[in-house]
PDB file of C-alpha atoms in Angstrom:
ATOM      1  CA  MET A   1       0.192  -0.098  -0.090  1.00 79.00           C
ATOM      2  CA  GLY A   2       0.889   3.467  -0.522  1.00 90.00           C
ATOM      3  CA  ARG A   3       1.376   6.602   1.624  1.00 95.00           C
ATOM      4  CA  PHE A   4      -1.292   8.699  -0.347  1.00 98.00           C
ATOM      5  CA  ASP A   5      -3.596   5.936  -1.116  1.00 98.00           C
ATOM      6  CA  GLY A   6      -7.097   7.027  -2.379  1.00 97.00           C
ATOM      7  CA  LYS A   7      -6.033  10.450  -1.612  1.00 98.00           C
ATOM      8  CA  SER A   8      -6.500  13.431  -4.005  1.00 98.00           C
ATOM      9  CA  VAL A   9      -3.203  15.583  -4.830  1.00 98.00           C
ATOM     10  CA  ILE A  10      -2.776  18.540  -7.278  1.00 99.00           C
ATOM     11  CA  VAL A  11       0.889  19.901  -7.861  1.00 98.00           C
ATOM     12  CA  THR A  12       1.345  22.569 -10.202  1.00 98.00           C
ATOM     13  CA  GLY A  13       4.248  23.552 -11.597  1.00 97.00           C
ATOM     14  CA  ALA A  14       4.466  19.743 -12.663  1.00 98.00           C
ATOM     15  CA  ALA A  15       5.449  19.981 -16.380  1.00 97.00           C
ATOM     16  CA  SER A  16       9.661  19.418 -15.290  1.00 95.00           C
ATOM     17  CA  GLY A  17      11.855  19.947 -12.804  1.00 95.00           C
ATOM     18  CA  ILE A  18       9.972  19.338  -9.432  1.00 97.00           C
ATOM     19  CA  GLY A  19       6.757  20.110 -10.095  1.00 98.00           C
ATOM     20  CA  ARG A  20       7.157  16.603 -12.682  1.00 98.00           C
ATOM     21  CA  ALA A  21       9.761  13.924  -9.892  1.00 98.00           C
ATOM     22  CA  SER A  22       6.096  15.127  -6.591  1.00 98.00           C
ATOM     23  CA  ALA A  23       3.580  14.849  -9.034  1.00 98.00           C
ATOM     24  CA  GLN A  24       5.214  11.448 -10.054  1.00 98.00           C
ATOM     25  CA  LEU A  25       6.543  10.457  -6.388  1.00 98.00           C
ATOM     26  CA  PHE A  26       2.496  10.858  -5.285  1.00 98.00           C
ATOM     27  CA  ALA A  27       1.360   9.070  -8.048  1.00 98.00           C
ATOM     28  CA  ALA A  28       3.794   5.866  -7.162  1.00 98.00           C
ATOM     29  CA  GLU A  29       2.394   6.877  -3.925  1.00 98.00           C
ATOM     30  CA  GLY A  30      -1.187   5.881  -5.088  1.00 98.00           C
ATOM     31  CA  ALA A  31      -2.501   9.700  -4.925  1.00 98.00           C
ATOM     32  CA  SER A  32      -4.970  10.938  -7.503  1.00 98.00           C
ATOM     33  CA  VAL A  33      -3.233  13.399  -9.186  1.00 98.00           C
ATOM     34  CA  ILE A  34      -4.238  16.405 -11.160  1.00 98.00           C
ATOM     35  CA  ALA A  35      -0.913  18.000 -12.141  1.00 98.00           C
ATOM     36  CA  ALA A  36      -1.088  21.338 -13.600  1.00 98.00           C
ATOM     37  CA  ASP A  37       1.728  23.873 -15.677  1.00 98.00           C
ATOM     38  CA  ARG A  38       0.797  26.251 -17.730  1.00 97.00           C
ATOM     39  CA  ALA A  39       4.130  23.895 -20.105  1.00 97.00           C
ATOM     40  CA  GLU A  40       2.610  21.619 -22.688  1.00 96.00           C
ATOM     41  CA  GLY A  41       4.840  19.903 -20.850  1.00 96.00           C
ATOM     42  CA  VAL A  42       2.720  18.600 -18.307  1.00 98.00           C
ATOM     43  CA  HIS A  43       1.274  15.403 -20.712  1.00 98.00           C
ATOM     44  CA  HIS A  44       4.344  14.241 -20.994  1.00 98.00           C
ATOM     45  CA  THR A  45       4.592  14.276 -16.542  1.00 98.00           C
ATOM     46  CA  VAL A  46       1.413  13.135 -17.165  1.00 98.00           C
ATOM     47  CA  ALA A  47       1.772   9.699 -19.526  1.00 98.00           C
ATOM     48  CA  ALA A  48       5.536   9.195 -17.650  1.00 98.00           C
ATOM     49  CA  ILE A  49       2.621   8.243 -14.741  1.00 98.00           C
ATOM     50  CA  ALA A  50      -0.048   6.160 -16.919  1.00 98.00           C
ATOM     51  CA  ASP A  51       3.182   4.214 -17.902  1.00 98.00           C
ATOM     52  CA  ALA A  52       4.438   4.130 -14.226  1.00 98.00           C
ATOM     53  CA  GLY A  53       0.585   1.966 -13.511  1.00 97.00           C
ATOM     54  CA  GLY A  54      -0.274   5.282 -11.868  1.00 98.00           C
ATOM     55  CA  THR A  55      -4.041   7.668 -12.021  1.00 98.00           C
ATOM     56  CA  ALA A  56      -3.137  10.831 -13.108  1.00 98.00           C
ATOM     57  CA  GLU A  57      -4.877  13.925 -15.296  1.00 98.00           C
ATOM     58  CA  ALA A  58      -2.445  17.121 -17.047  1.00 98.00           C
ATOM     59  CA  MET A  59      -4.527  21.123 -16.547  1.00 98.00           C
ATOM     60  CA  VAL A  60      -2.771  23.058 -18.314  1.00 98.00           C
ATOM     61  CA  ILE A  61      -3.510  26.493 -16.552  1.00 98.00           C
ATOM     62  CA  ASP A  62      -1.520  30.478 -15.368  1.00 98.00           C
ATOM     63  CA  ALA A  63      -0.562  29.420 -11.648  1.00 98.00           C
ATOM     64  CA  GLY A  64      -0.999  32.384 -11.024  1.00 98.00           C
ATOM     65  CA  SER A  65      -4.534  33.099 -11.787  1.00 98.00           C
ATOM     66  CA  GLU A  66      -7.689  32.743  -9.695  1.00 98.00           C
ATOM     67  CA  SER A  67      -9.878  31.268 -11.941  1.00 98.00           C
ATOM     68  CA  ASP A  68      -7.105  29.001 -13.162  1.00 98.00           C
ATOM     69  CA  VAL A  69      -6.427  28.034  -9.995  1.00 98.00           C
ATOM     70  CA  ALA A  70     -10.656  27.910  -9.131  1.00 98.00           C
ATOM     71  CA  ALA A  71     -11.226  25.776 -11.223  1.00 98.00           C
ATOM     72  CA  LEU A  72      -7.842  23.131 -10.764  1.00 98.00           C
ATOM     73  CA  VAL A  73      -9.155  23.070  -6.888  1.00 98.00           C
ATOM     74  CA  ALA A  74     -13.263  21.919  -8.872  1.00 98.00           C
ATOM     75  CA  ARG A  75     -11.751  19.791 -11.313  1.00 98.00           C
ATOM     76  CA  ALA A  76      -9.856  18.114  -8.566  1.00 98.00           C
ATOM     77  CA  CYS A  77     -12.223  17.701  -6.473  1.00 98.00           C
ATOM     78  CA  GLU A  78     -15.777  16.708  -9.741  1.00 98.00           C
ATOM     79  CA  ALA A  79     -12.725  13.945 -10.616  1.00 97.00           C
ATOM     80  CA  HIS A  80     -11.964  12.465  -7.406  1.00 97.00           C
ATOM     81  CA  GLY A  81     -14.828  13.735  -4.619  1.00 97.00           C
ATOM     82  CA  GLY A  82     -12.414  16.216  -3.169  1.00 98.00           C
ATOM     83  CA  LEU A  83      -8.895  17.548  -2.106  1.00 98.00           C
ATOM     84  CA  ASP A  84      -6.281  16.231   0.547  1.00 98.00           C
ATOM     85  CA  VAL A  85      -3.268  17.654  -0.994  1.00 98.00           C
ATOM     86  CA  PHE A  86      -2.139  20.794  -3.005  1.00 99.00           C
ATOM     87  CA  TYR A  87       1.772  21.392  -3.964  1.00 99.00           C
ATOM     88  CA  ALA A  88       1.635  25.149  -4.610  1.00 98.00           C
ATOM     89  CA  ASN A  89       4.936  24.348  -6.809  1.00 98.00           C
ATOM     90  CA  ALA A  90       5.023  26.582  -9.800  1.00 98.00           C
ATOM     91  CA  GLY A  91       7.709  29.522 -10.413  1.00 97.00           C
ATOM     92  CA  ILE A  92       9.288  32.016 -11.953  1.00 96.00           C
ATOM     93  CA  ILE A  93      12.684  33.463 -11.714  1.00 93.00           C
ATOM     94  CA  GLY A  94      11.917  37.196 -13.408  1.00 90.00           C
ATOM     95  CA  GLY A  95      15.425  37.853 -14.240  1.00 83.00           C
ATOM     96  CA  LEU A  96      18.701  38.095 -12.008  1.00 81.00           C
ATOM     97  CA  GLU A  97      18.847  42.451 -12.559  1.00 89.00           C
ATOM     98  CA  GLY A  98      19.713  43.976 -10.003  1.00 90.00           C
ATOM     99  CA  ILE A  99      16.992  46.640  -7.967  1.00 92.00           C
ATOM    100  CA  PHE A 100      17.599  50.126  -9.853  1.00 93.00           C
ATOM    101  CA  ASP A 101      16.939  47.596 -13.110  1.00 92.00           C
ATOM    102  CA  THR A 102      13.862  45.570 -12.264  1.00 94.00           C
ATOM    103  CA  SER A 103      10.883  47.455 -13.937  1.00 96.00           C
ATOM    104  CA  ALA A 104       7.747  47.371 -12.253  1.00 97.00           C
ATOM    105  CA  GLU A 105       6.083  45.426 -14.508  1.00 97.00           C
ATOM    106  CA  THR A 106       8.788  42.567 -13.773  1.00 97.00           C
ATOM    107  CA  TRP A 107       7.968  43.079 -10.173  1.00 97.00           C
ATOM    108  CA  ALA A 108       4.030  42.350 -10.661  1.00 98.00           C
ATOM    109  CA  GLU A 109       4.642  38.881 -12.603  1.00 98.00           C
ATOM    110  CA  VAL A 110       7.483  37.571 -10.279  1.00 97.00           C
ATOM    111  CA  LEU A 111       4.795  38.684  -7.300  1.00 98.00           C
ATOM    112  CA  ARG A 112       1.758  37.566  -9.402  1.00 98.00           C
ATOM    113  CA  VAL A 113       2.749  33.714 -10.298  1.00 98.00           C
ATOM    114  CA  ASN A 114       5.004  32.570  -7.027  1.00 98.00           C
ATOM    115  CA  LEU A 115       3.190  34.859  -4.458  1.00 98.00           C
ATOM    116  CA  ILE A 116      -0.267  35.502  -5.409  1.00 98.00           C
ATOM    117  CA  GLY A 117      -0.397  32.311  -6.867  1.00 98.00           C
ATOM    118  CA  PRO A 118       0.155  30.529  -3.621  1.00 98.00           C
ATOM    119  CA  ALA A 119      -2.038  32.405  -1.616  1.00 98.00           C
ATOM    120  CA  MET A 120      -5.013  31.448  -4.639  1.00 98.00           C
ATOM    121  CA  ALA A 121      -3.960  28.161  -3.350  1.00 98.00           C
ATOM    122  CA  ILE A 122      -4.965  28.109   0.168  1.00 98.00           C
ATOM    123  CA  LYS A 123      -7.770  30.027  -0.774  1.00 98.00           C
ATOM    124  CA  HIS A 124      -9.310  27.568  -2.886  1.00 98.00           C
ATOM    125  CA  ALA A 125      -8.171  24.418  -1.722  1.00 98.00           C
ATOM    126  CA  GLY A 126      -7.800  24.878   2.062  1.00 98.00           C
ATOM    127  CA  PRO A 127     -11.812  25.395   2.641  1.00 98.00           C
ATOM    128  CA  ARG A 128     -11.714  21.989   0.146  1.00 98.00           C
ATOM    129  CA  ILE A 129      -9.442  19.827   1.953  1.00 98.00           C
ATOM    130  CA  VAL A 130     -11.139  21.298   5.983  1.00 98.00           C
ATOM    131  CA  GLU A 131     -13.998  19.326   3.889  1.00 98.00           C
ATOM    132  CA  ARG A 132     -11.601  16.107   3.820  1.00 97.00           C
ATOM    133  CA  GLY A 133     -11.365  16.137   7.377  1.00 97.00           C
ATOM    134  CA  GLY A 134      -7.475  17.770   7.587  1.00 98.00           C
ATOM    135  CA  GLY A 135      -4.670  17.725   4.896  1.00 98.00           C
ATOM    136  CA  ALA A 136      -1.920  19.150   3.719  1.00 98.00           C
ATOM    137  CA  ILE A 137      -0.675  22.369   2.053  1.00 99.00           C
ATOM    138  CA  LEU A 138       3.056  22.646   0.997  1.00 98.00           C
ATOM    139  CA  CYS A 139       4.438  25.719  -1.302  1.00 98.00           C
ATOM    140  CA  THR A 140       7.531  26.134  -2.736  1.00 98.00           C
ATOM    141  CA  ALA A 141       9.688  28.512  -0.887  1.00 98.00           C
ATOM    142  CA  SER A 142      13.682  29.396  -1.852  1.00 96.00           C
ATOM    143  CA  VAL A 143      16.914  30.031   0.217  1.00 93.00           C
ATOM    144  CA  ALA A 144      16.970  32.637  -1.422  1.00 92.00           C
ATOM    145  CA  GLY A 145      13.563  33.882   0.394  1.00 95.00           C
ATOM    146  CA  LEU A 146      15.659  33.771   4.036  1.00 94.00           C
ATOM    147  CA  ARG A 147      17.844  35.736   3.310  1.00 87.00           C
ATOM    148  CA  SER A 148      19.773  37.949   0.568  1.00 83.00           C
ATOM    149  CA  GLY A 149      22.708  36.786  -1.812  1.00 77.00           C
ATOM    150  CA  ALA A 150      20.526  33.551  -3.440  1.00 76.00           C
ATOM    151  CA  GLY A 151      18.173  35.304  -5.848  1.00 84.00           C
ATOM    152  CA  GLY A 152      17.531  38.672  -7.619  1.00 90.00           C
ATOM    153  CA  PRO A 153      15.658  41.374  -5.950  1.00 94.00           C
ATOM    154  CA  ALA A 154      11.808  40.374  -7.239  1.00 96.00           C
ATOM    155  CA  TYR A 155      12.456  36.484  -6.861  1.00 95.00           C
ATOM    156  CA  SER A 156      14.216  36.881  -3.534  1.00 95.00           C
ATOM    157  CA  ALA A 157      11.377  38.963  -2.029  1.00 97.00           C
ATOM    158  CA  SER A 158       8.495  37.179  -3.517  1.00 98.00           C
ATOM    159  CA  LYS A 159       9.654  33.654  -1.565  1.00 98.00           C
ATOM    160  CA  ALA A 160      10.499  35.896   1.700  1.00 98.00           C
ATOM    161  CA  GLY A 161       6.643  35.867   1.571  1.00 98.00           C
ATOM    162  CA  VAL A 162       5.722  32.951   0.223  1.00 98.00           C
ATOM    163  CA  ILE A 163       7.517  31.863   3.659  1.00 98.00           C
ATOM    164  CA  ASN A 164       5.414  34.434   5.988  1.00 98.00           C
ATOM    165  CA  LEU A 165       2.133  33.358   3.927  1.00 98.00           C
ATOM    166  CA  ILE A 166       2.411  29.893   5.164  1.00 98.00           C
ATOM    167  CA  GLN A 167       2.888  31.050   8.446  1.00 98.00           C
ATOM    168  CA  SER A 168       0.160  33.351   8.488  1.00 98.00           C
ATOM    169  CA  ALA A 169      -2.057  30.980   6.843  1.00 98.00           C
ATOM    170  CA  ALA A 170      -0.902  27.834   9.603  1.00 98.00           C
ATOM    171  CA  GLN A 171      -2.373  30.144  12.181  1.00 98.00           C
ATOM    172  CA  GLN A 172      -5.547  31.047  10.348  1.00 98.00           C
ATOM    173  CA  PHE A 173      -6.400  27.009   9.816  1.00 98.00           C
ATOM    174  CA  ALA A 174      -6.030  26.368  13.230  1.00 98.00           C
ATOM    175  CA  GLY A 175      -8.120  23.672  14.808  1.00 97.00           C
ATOM    176  CA  SER A 176      -9.368  22.294  11.064  1.00 98.00           C
ATOM    177  CA  ASN A 177      -6.355  19.561  10.462  1.00 98.00           C
ATOM    178  CA  VAL A 178      -4.767  21.528   7.839  1.00 98.00           C
ATOM    179  CA  ARG A 179      -0.681  22.171   7.710  1.00 98.00           C
ATOM    180  CA  VAL A 180       1.127  24.294   5.828  1.00 98.00           C
ATOM    181  CA  ASN A 181       4.493  24.531   5.031  1.00 99.00           C
ATOM    182  CA  ALA A 182       6.943  25.288   2.478  1.00 98.00           C
ATOM    183  CA  ILE A 183       9.784  23.620   1.252  1.00 98.00           C
ATOM    184  CA  CYS A 184      13.114  26.057   0.374  1.00 97.00           C
ATOM    185  CA  PRO A 185      14.866  24.031  -1.738  1.00 96.00           C
ATOM    186  CA  GLY A 186      18.872  25.143  -2.325  1.00 91.00           C
ATOM    187  CA  LEU A 187      20.328  24.796  -5.995  1.00 86.00           C
ATOM    188  CA  ILE A 188      18.385  22.046  -7.800  1.00 85.00           C
ATOM    189  CA  GLU A 189      19.123  20.621 -11.931  1.00 69.00           C
ATOM    190  CA  THR A 190      15.825  22.319 -12.914  1.00 65.00           C
ATOM    191  CA  GLY A 191      14.490  24.229 -16.095  1.00 61.00           C
ATOM    192  CA  MET A 192      15.143  27.399 -13.443  1.00 63.00           C
ATOM    193  CA  THR A 193      18.608  26.260 -13.587  1.00 56.00           C
ATOM    194  CA  ALA A 194      19.203  25.115 -16.518  1.00 50.00           C
ATOM    195  CA  ILE A 195      21.349  28.328 -17.852  1.00 60.00           C
ATOM    196  CA  ALA A 196      24.030  28.159 -14.975  1.00 56.00           C
ATOM    197  CA  TYR A 197      23.725  23.923 -15.521  1.00 50.00           C
ATOM    198  CA  GLU A 198      24.479  24.191 -18.929  1.00 54.00           C
ATOM    199  CA  ARG A 199      27.047  27.522 -18.844  1.00 60.00           C
ATOM    200  CA  ALA A 200      29.082  25.952 -15.838  1.00 51.00           C
ATOM    201  CA  ARG A 201      29.290  22.579 -18.291  1.00 54.00           C
ATOM    202  CA  ALA A 202      31.020  24.345 -21.871  1.00 58.00           C
ATOM    203  CA  LYS A 203      33.509  26.014 -19.753  1.00 58.00           C
ATOM    204  CA  GLY A 204      34.190  22.149 -18.050  1.00 58.00           C
ATOM    205  CA  LYS A 205      33.368  23.992 -14.606  1.00 53.00           C
ATOM    206  CA  GLU A 206      30.142  21.460 -13.882  1.00 56.00           C
ATOM    207  CA  SER A 207      32.768  19.833 -10.328  1.00 56.00           C
ATOM    208  CA  MET A 208      32.239  23.669  -9.436  1.00 56.00           C
ATOM    209  CA  ILE A 209      28.369  23.739  -8.927  1.00 58.00           C
ATOM    210  CA  GLY A 210      27.094  23.973  -5.901  1.00 53.00           C
ATOM    211  CA  GLN A 211      30.484  23.989  -3.946  1.00 67.00           C
ATOM    212  CA  LEU A 212      29.510  26.539  -2.096  1.00 70.00           C
ATOM    213  CA  ASN A 213      27.460  24.230   0.290  1.00 78.00           C
ATOM    214  CA  PRO A 214      28.337  21.321   2.251  1.00 79.00           C
ATOM    215  CA  MET A 215      27.684  18.749   0.664  1.00 77.00           C
ATOM    216  CA  ARG A 216      29.348  20.108  -2.534  1.00 78.00           C
ATOM    217  CA  ARG A 217      26.731  19.286  -5.270  1.00 83.00           C
ATOM    218  CA  GLY A 218      23.567  20.520  -6.466  1.00 82.00           C
ATOM    219  CA  GLY A 219      20.434  18.643  -5.625  1.00 90.00           C
ATOM    220  CA  GLU A 220      17.646  16.405  -7.994  1.00 94.00           C
ATOM    221  CA  PRO A 221      14.427  17.379  -7.848  1.00 95.00           C
ATOM    222  CA  GLU A 222      13.495  14.220  -6.320  1.00 97.00           C
ATOM    223  CA  GLU A 223      15.392  15.142  -3.419  1.00 97.00           C
ATOM    224  CA  ILE A 224      12.843  17.543  -2.921  1.00 97.00           C
ATOM    225  CA  ALA A 225      10.172  15.620  -4.263  1.00 98.00           C
ATOM    226  CA  ARG A 226      11.226  13.191  -1.099  1.00 98.00           C
ATOM    227  CA  VAL A 227      10.832  16.163   1.341  1.00 98.00           C
ATOM    228  CA  ALA A 228       7.411  17.291  -0.404  1.00 98.00           C
ATOM    229  CA  LEU A 229       6.241  13.570   0.448  1.00 98.00           C
ATOM    230  CA  PHE A 230       6.609  13.582   3.772  1.00 98.00           C
ATOM    231  CA  LEU A 231       5.621  16.951   4.668  1.00 98.00           C
ATOM    232  CA  ALA A 232       2.085  15.822   2.609  1.00 98.00           C
ATOM    233  CA  SER A 233       1.775  12.695   4.275  1.00 98.00           C
ATOM    234  CA  SER A 234       0.573  11.708   8.258  1.00 97.00           C
ATOM    235  CA  ASP A 235       4.664  11.452   9.431  1.00 97.00           C
ATOM    236  CA  ALA A 236       4.813  14.774   8.984  1.00 98.00           C
ATOM    237  CA  SER A 237       1.572  14.853  11.575  1.00 98.00           C
ATOM    238  CA  TYR A 238       2.931  17.629  14.431  1.00 98.00           C
ATOM    239  CA  VAL A 239       5.302  19.902  10.902  1.00 98.00           C
ATOM    240  CA  ASN A 240       3.462  22.908  10.832  1.00 98.00           C
ATOM    241  CA  GLY A 241       3.960  26.749   9.745  1.00 98.00           C
ATOM    242  CA  GLN A 242       7.784  25.576   9.308  1.00 98.00           C
ATOM    243  CA  ALA A 243      10.135  26.086   5.671  1.00 98.00           C
ATOM    244  CA  ILE A 244      12.350  23.506   5.428  1.00 98.00           C
ATOM    245  CA  ALA A 245      15.151  24.127   3.567  1.00 96.00           C
ATOM    246  CA  VAL A 246      16.765  21.277   1.338  1.00 96.00           C
ATOM    247  CA  ASP A 247      19.523  22.887   0.290  1.00 91.00           C
ATOM    248  CA  GLY A 248      23.235  21.137   1.013  1.00 90.00           C
ATOM    249  CA  GLY A 249      23.958  23.360   3.562  1.00 88.00           C
ATOM    250  CA  LEU A 250      23.709  26.387   2.062  1.00 86.00           C
ATOM    251  CA  SER A 251      21.793  27.761   3.789  1.00 86.00           C
ATOM    252  CA  SER A 252      23.509  27.701   6.855  1.00 86.00           C
ATOM    253  CA  SER A 253      26.018  29.729   6.608  1.00 80.00           C
ATOM    254  CA  HIS A 254      24.801  31.363   3.059  1.00 59.00           C
ATOM    255  CA  PRO A 255      28.003  32.643   1.751  1.00 61.00           C
ATOM    256  CA  VAL A 256      27.042  36.215  -1.003  1.00 59.00           C
ATOM    257  CA  THR A 257      29.419  37.873  -3.072  1.00 59.00           C
ATOM    258  CA  ARG A 258      29.934  41.096  -1.838  1.00 61.00           C
ATOM    259  CA  GLN A 259      27.897  43.440  -3.818  1.00 62.00           C
ATOM    260  CA  GLU A 260      28.606  47.685  -4.235  1.00 66.00           C
ATOM    261  CA  PHE A 261      26.264  50.032  -5.289  1.00 67.00           C
ATOM    262  CA  GLY A 262      25.776  50.905  -8.915  1.00 62.00           C
ATOM    263  CA  ARG A 263      26.297  47.022 -10.141  1.00 58.00           C
ATOM    264  CA  THR A 264      23.863  46.461 -13.102  1.00 50.00           C
ATOM    265  CA  SER A 265      22.924  42.961 -12.298  1.00 51.00           C
ATOM    266  CA  PHE A 266      22.786  40.369  -9.190  1.00 45.00           C
TER     267      PHE A 266
END
């Protein structure tokens, strides 16, 4: 038997990376999964789940749109009789420009997808999870949201917002048996970090990836997905309102590159 037999689970950002790995692992543990993303690659995720004998359905949505998130929750409830877990994983990086070079439009879009999206997930999924007698909401934050030095300003601020969001939500769900937590990944090889990995490999410097953390390597999407499954499961029944760093130890020191006023990029 799987840990999520009979459970209804939504994963956003499921076309690749952490979202794809999480959707696959939830399905492997018996969950009926709605895999959502604005990229068509979400269909490949669902095909892989089906090939492995799991149950999943794809939805192409904008994770920062309230109407799309509401429709996503409604579909999960219609297809699977309710909702037990929502993993709000979708996000964008929004560039690495410094504060003085980032436009208001970029700020608005990054906050819309990375922060408002998870807020809408909590708003619409939470009451449905309460109806099932409780469950879990997860959000992907980042070590960049813990303190400066691990991402561009807009991205970092949005992820800091996610951390406070899950803390606030945990309090507002008091007495409902709904737990709300965040995962703060470090450097993970995903579509978002592909450029950095490709550049390092092109220069023959792949061995230097992740050298700022004590593990001396980057992480894999499956390593984040396994933490997501733990936090969503009954094994984490007393874990609530927490932002868990999964970063090889990077945030134990959080080394940064010194910056100076006038520098145009992160």
